[in-house]
């Protein structure tokens, strides 16, 4: 799906002011309300905008420790069965099948370092994970940074 400069301006507006209305966006951007709505509908339908739901921050409700973990899984079970078993652990907030020396990569939220150990133990207890390797996040500089990429693509679009 092609995006242009106006698409990027609309997405930037709602990123900076997520609770604003389409009418407010049309006033600020000086374009018709119907244009804003049509472009939002198109970008949502095409998957450019993946979600309009709030993204809770785990540190805001008691889970300040973040870790990235790599897992070797029981290959006999298959990825779907492993992911299904791990889905019951709420602290596991992201999981990806990856290439390289491990099978899965996950992002985990925990209340403390010892709580992280409890979460890792719970994952091992599913008997779907054979081995894990973890790194604890010391400082997050940015995350979910997709808007600069969208804006770069839009800047290259033909007028």
PDB file of C-alpha atoms in Angstrom:
ATOM      1  CA  UNK A   1       0.000   0.000   0.000  1.00  0.00           C
ATOM      2  CA  UNK A   2       1.385   3.370  -0.962  1.00  0.00           C
ATOM      3  CA  UNK A   3       1.354   6.199   1.560  1.00  0.00           C
ATOM      4  CA  UNK A   4       1.941   9.837   0.834  1.00  0.00           C
ATOM      5  CA  UNK A   5       2.780  12.984   2.760  1.00  0.00           C
ATOM      6  CA  UNK A   6      -0.831  13.663   3.724  1.00  0.00           C
ATOM      7  CA  UNK A   7      -1.217  10.132   5.085  1.00  0.00           C
ATOM      8  CA  UNK A   8       1.917  10.672   7.173  1.00  0.00           C
ATOM      9  CA  UNK A   9       0.602  14.026   8.471  1.00  0.00           C
ATOM     10  CA  UNK A  10      -2.673  12.385   9.507  1.00  0.00           C
ATOM     11  CA  UNK A  11      -0.900   9.543  11.290  1.00  0.00           C
ATOM     12  CA  UNK A  12       1.501  12.008  12.956  1.00  0.00           C
ATOM     13  CA  UNK A  13      -1.470  14.104  14.145  1.00  0.00           C
ATOM     14  CA  UNK A  14      -3.189  11.124  15.790  1.00  0.00           C
ATOM     15  CA  UNK A  15       0.108   9.861  17.207  1.00  0.00           C
ATOM     16  CA  UNK A  16       0.720  13.222  18.856  1.00  0.00           C
ATOM     17  CA  UNK A  17      -2.965  13.702  19.836  1.00  0.00           C
ATOM     18  CA  UNK A  18      -4.443  10.204  20.126  1.00  0.00           C
ATOM     19  CA  UNK A  19      -7.705  11.296  21.729  1.00  0.00           C
ATOM     20  CA  UNK A  20      -8.518  13.925  19.114  1.00  0.00           C
ATOM     21  CA  UNK A  21     -11.473  13.628  16.781  1.00  0.00           C
ATOM     22  CA  UNK A  22     -11.473  13.434  13.017  1.00  0.00           C
ATOM     23  CA  UNK A  23     -13.092  16.883  12.996  1.00  0.00           C
ATOM     24  CA  UNK A  24     -10.228  18.299  15.082  1.00  0.00           C
ATOM     25  CA  UNK A  25      -7.686  16.700  12.721  1.00  0.00           C
ATOM     26  CA  UNK A  26      -9.410  18.270   9.729  1.00  0.00           C
ATOM     27  CA  UNK A  27      -9.296  21.714  11.390  1.00  0.00           C
ATOM     28  CA  UNK A  28      -5.642  21.462  12.399  1.00  0.00           C
ATOM     29  CA  UNK A  29      -4.472  19.957   9.104  1.00  0.00           C
ATOM     30  CA  UNK A  30      -6.751  22.244   7.056  1.00  0.00           C
ATOM     31  CA  UNK A  31      -8.301  19.435   5.020  1.00  0.00           C
ATOM     32  CA  UNK A  32     -11.843  18.152   4.719  1.00  0.00           C
ATOM     33  CA  UNK A  33     -13.159  15.926   7.501  1.00  0.00           C
ATOM     34  CA  UNK A  34     -14.251  13.393   4.864  1.00  0.00           C
ATOM     35  CA  UNK A  35     -10.693  13.296   3.498  1.00  0.00           C
ATOM     36  CA  UNK A  36      -9.255  12.550   6.943  1.00  0.00           C
ATOM     37  CA  UNK A  37     -11.864   9.841   7.548  1.00  0.00           C
ATOM     38  CA  UNK A  38     -11.421   8.266   4.105  1.00  0.00           C
ATOM     39  CA  UNK A  39      -7.657   8.111   4.484  1.00  0.00           C
ATOM     40  CA  UNK A  40      -7.902   6.666   7.994  1.00  0.00           C
ATOM     41  CA  UNK A  41     -10.354   4.041   6.736  1.00  0.00           C
ATOM     42  CA  UNK A  42      -8.071   3.176   3.816  1.00  0.00           C
ATOM     43  CA  UNK A  43      -4.936   2.952   5.960  1.00  0.00           C
ATOM     44  CA  UNK A  44      -6.754   0.866   8.570  1.00  0.00           C
ATOM     45  CA  UNK A  45      -8.194  -1.435   5.914  1.00  0.00           C
ATOM     46  CA  UNK A  46      -4.785  -1.839   4.265  1.00  0.00           C
ATOM     47  CA  UNK A  47      -3.055  -2.587   7.582  1.00  0.00           C
ATOM     48  CA  UNK A  48      -0.938   0.582   7.655  1.00  0.00           C
ATOM     49  CA  UNK A  49      -2.687   1.480  10.914  1.00  0.00           C
ATOM     50  CA  UNK A  50      -2.752  -1.735  12.901  1.00  0.00           C
ATOM     51  CA  UNK A  51      -4.728  -0.703  15.950  1.00  0.00           C
ATOM     52  CA  UNK A  52      -6.671   2.066  17.636  1.00  0.00           C
ATOM     53  CA  UNK A  53      -6.627   0.474  21.089  1.00  0.00           C
ATOM     54  CA  UNK A  54      -4.767   1.843  24.119  1.00  0.00           C
ATOM     55  CA  UNK A  55      -1.352   0.293  24.738  1.00  0.00           C
ATOM     56  CA  UNK A  56      -0.987  -0.171  28.503  1.00  0.00           C
ATOM     57  CA  UNK A  57       2.536   0.372  29.843  1.00  0.00           C
ATOM     58  CA  UNK A  58       3.417  -2.506  32.216  1.00  0.00           C
ATOM     59  CA  UNK A  59       5.691  -0.268  34.305  1.00  0.00           C
ATOM     60  CA  UNK A  60       2.662   1.911  35.050  1.00  0.00           C
ATOM     61  CA  UNK A  61       0.884  -0.939  36.825  1.00  0.00           C
ATOM     62  CA  UNK A  62       3.686  -2.634  38.692  1.00  0.00           C
ATOM     63  CA  UNK A  63       5.896  -4.393  36.121  1.00  0.00           C
ATOM     64  CA  UNK A  64       9.001  -2.199  35.701  1.00  0.00           C
ATOM     65  CA  UNK A  65      11.413  -4.991  34.704  1.00  0.00           C
ATOM     66  CA  UNK A  66      11.570  -5.817  31.009  1.00  0.00           C
ATOM     67  CA  UNK A  67      13.634  -8.642  29.571  1.00  0.00           C
ATOM     68  CA  UNK A  68      14.221 -10.055  26.125  1.00  0.00           C
ATOM     69  CA  UNK A  69      14.509 -13.821  26.175  1.00  0.00           C
ATOM     70  CA  UNK A  70      15.539 -16.356  23.574  1.00  0.00           C
ATOM     71  CA  UNK A  71      14.170 -19.887  23.776  1.00  0.00           C
ATOM     72  CA  UNK A  72      15.017 -23.282  22.404  1.00  0.00           C
ATOM     73  CA  UNK A  73      11.776 -25.239  22.194  1.00  0.00           C
ATOM     74  CA  UNK A  74      10.769 -28.875  22.085  1.00  0.00           C
ATOM     75  CA  UNK A  75      10.709 -29.269  18.288  1.00  0.00           C
ATOM     76  CA  UNK A  76       8.538 -32.396  18.477  1.00  0.00           C
ATOM     77  CA  UNK A  77       5.621 -30.255  19.661  1.00  0.00           C
ATOM     78  CA  UNK A  78       5.802 -27.648  16.908  1.00  0.00           C
ATOM     79  CA  UNK A  79       5.707 -23.871  17.262  1.00  0.00           C
ATOM     80  CA  UNK A  80       1.914 -23.562  17.473  1.00  0.00           C
ATOM     81  CA  UNK A  81       1.649 -25.920  20.459  1.00  0.00           C
ATOM     82  CA  UNK A  82       4.534 -24.185  22.223  1.00  0.00           C
ATOM     83  CA  UNK A  83       3.039 -20.735  21.694  1.00  0.00           C
ATOM     84  CA  UNK A  84      -0.358 -21.969  22.859  1.00  0.00           C
ATOM     85  CA  UNK A  85       1.204 -23.305  26.076  1.00  0.00           C
ATOM     86  CA  UNK A  86       3.112 -20.064  26.671  1.00  0.00           C
ATOM     87  CA  UNK A  87       0.081 -17.849  25.948  1.00  0.00           C
ATOM     88  CA  UNK A  88      -1.243 -18.683  29.409  1.00  0.00           C
ATOM     89  CA  UNK A  89       1.599 -16.698  31.016  1.00  0.00           C
ATOM     90  CA  UNK A  90       0.407 -13.063  31.102  1.00  0.00           C
ATOM     91  CA  UNK A  91       3.868 -11.576  31.706  1.00  0.00           C
ATOM     92  CA  UNK A  92       4.916 -12.795  28.263  1.00  0.00           C
ATOM     93  CA  UNK A  93       3.901  -9.727  26.270  1.00  0.00           C
ATOM     94  CA  UNK A  94       5.482 -10.487  22.880  1.00  0.00           C
ATOM     95  CA  UNK A  95       6.713 -13.642  21.194  1.00  0.00           C
ATOM     96  CA  UNK A  96       8.256 -14.209  17.772  1.00  0.00           C
ATOM     97  CA  UNK A  97       9.609 -17.191  15.862  1.00  0.00           C
ATOM     98  CA  UNK A  98      13.143 -16.219  14.841  1.00  0.00           C
ATOM     99  CA  UNK A  99      16.039 -17.481  12.780  1.00  0.00           C
ATOM    100  CA  UNK A 100      19.434 -18.232  14.268  1.00  0.00           C
ATOM    101  CA  UNK A 101      20.524 -20.225  17.276  1.00  0.00           C
ATOM    102  CA  UNK A 102      17.186 -20.034  19.107  1.00  0.00           C
ATOM    103  CA  UNK A 103      13.612 -20.801  18.085  1.00  0.00           C
ATOM    104  CA  UNK A 104      11.650 -18.020  19.783  1.00  0.00           C
ATOM    105  CA  UNK A 105      12.316 -14.492  21.014  1.00  0.00           C
ATOM    106  CA  UNK A 106      10.083 -12.975  23.676  1.00  0.00           C
ATOM    107  CA  UNK A 107       9.613  -9.754  25.600  1.00  0.00           C
ATOM    108  CA  UNK A 108       8.661 -10.306  29.221  1.00  0.00           C
ATOM    109  CA  UNK A 109       7.451  -7.875  31.896  1.00  0.00           C
ATOM    110  CA  UNK A 110       8.104  -8.626  35.561  1.00  0.00           C
ATOM    111  CA  UNK A 111       7.678  -6.997  38.961  1.00  0.00           C
ATOM    112  CA  UNK A 112      11.350  -7.544  39.897  1.00  0.00           C
ATOM    113  CA  UNK A 113      14.383  -9.601  38.900  1.00  0.00           C
ATOM    114  CA  UNK A 114      13.247 -12.435  41.156  1.00  0.00           C
ATOM    115  CA  UNK A 115       9.772 -12.226  39.627  1.00  0.00           C
ATOM    116  CA  UNK A 116      11.420 -12.559  36.211  1.00  0.00           C
ATOM    117  CA  UNK A 117      12.959 -15.816  37.453  1.00  0.00           C
ATOM    118  CA  UNK A 118       9.473 -16.990  38.470  1.00  0.00           C
ATOM    119  CA  UNK A 119       8.162 -16.215  34.966  1.00  0.00           C
ATOM    120  CA  UNK A 120      11.067 -18.059  33.321  1.00  0.00           C
ATOM    121  CA  UNK A 121      10.480 -21.023  35.615  1.00  0.00           C
ATOM    122  CA  UNK A 122       6.787 -21.008  34.654  1.00  0.00           C
ATOM    123  CA  UNK A 123       7.769 -21.117  30.990  1.00  0.00           C
ATOM    124  CA  UNK A 124      10.133 -24.040  31.570  1.00  0.00           C
ATOM    125  CA  UNK A 125       7.384 -25.790  33.578  1.00  0.00           C
ATOM    126  CA  UNK A 126       5.221 -25.952  30.440  1.00  0.00           C
ATOM    127  CA  UNK A 127       7.766 -28.515  29.177  1.00  0.00           C
ATOM    128  CA  UNK A 128       7.685 -26.794  25.805  1.00  0.00           C
ATOM    129  CA  UNK A 129      10.805 -24.687  26.429  1.00  0.00           C
ATOM    130  CA  UNK A 130      14.069 -26.598  26.742  1.00  0.00           C
ATOM    131  CA  UNK A 131      16.507 -23.715  27.301  1.00  0.00           C
ATOM    132  CA  UNK A 132      16.358 -19.945  27.657  1.00  0.00           C
ATOM    133  CA  UNK A 133      18.727 -17.005  27.560  1.00  0.00           C
ATOM    134  CA  UNK A 134      17.705 -13.605  28.941  1.00  0.00           C
ATOM    135  CA  UNK A 135      18.882 -10.016  28.887  1.00  0.00           C
ATOM    136  CA  UNK A 136      17.340  -7.416  31.171  1.00  0.00           C
ATOM    137  CA  UNK A 137      16.545  -3.981  29.761  1.00  0.00           C
ATOM    138  CA  UNK A 138      18.402  -1.283  31.698  1.00  0.00           C
ATOM    139  CA  UNK A 139      16.967   1.723  29.873  1.00  0.00           C
ATOM    140  CA  UNK A 140      14.496   2.095  27.013  1.00  0.00           C
ATOM    141  CA  UNK A 141      15.399   4.884  24.618  1.00  0.00           C
ATOM    142  CA  UNK A 142      12.439   4.345  22.309  1.00  0.00           C
ATOM    143  CA  UNK A 143      10.098   1.546  21.333  1.00  0.00           C
ATOM    144  CA  UNK A 144       7.345   0.941  18.823  1.00  0.00           C
ATOM    145  CA  UNK A 145       9.109   3.459  16.593  1.00  0.00           C
ATOM    146  CA  UNK A 146       7.291   3.080  13.289  1.00  0.00           C
ATOM    147  CA  UNK A 147       6.194   6.652  12.555  1.00  0.00           C
ATOM    148  CA  UNK A 148       9.645   7.830  11.306  1.00  0.00           C
ATOM    149  CA  UNK A 149       9.661   4.884   8.876  1.00  0.00           C
ATOM    150  CA  UNK A 150       6.170   5.762   7.602  1.00  0.00           C
ATOM    151  CA  UNK A 151       7.205   9.397   7.182  1.00  0.00           C
ATOM    152  CA  UNK A 152      10.356   8.386   5.267  1.00  0.00           C
ATOM    153  CA  UNK A 153       8.329   6.195   2.918  1.00  0.00           C
ATOM    154  CA  UNK A 154       5.760   8.967   2.453  1.00  0.00           C
ATOM    155  CA  UNK A 155       8.515  11.490   1.648  1.00  0.00           C
ATOM    156  CA  UNK A 156       9.688   9.223  -1.190  1.00  0.00           C
ATOM    157  CA  UNK A 157       6.174   8.859  -2.643  1.00  0.00           C
ATOM    158  CA  UNK A 158       5.391  10.440  -5.930  1.00  0.00           C
ATOM    159  CA  UNK A 159       3.240  13.580  -5.643  1.00  0.00           C
TER     160      UNK A 159
END
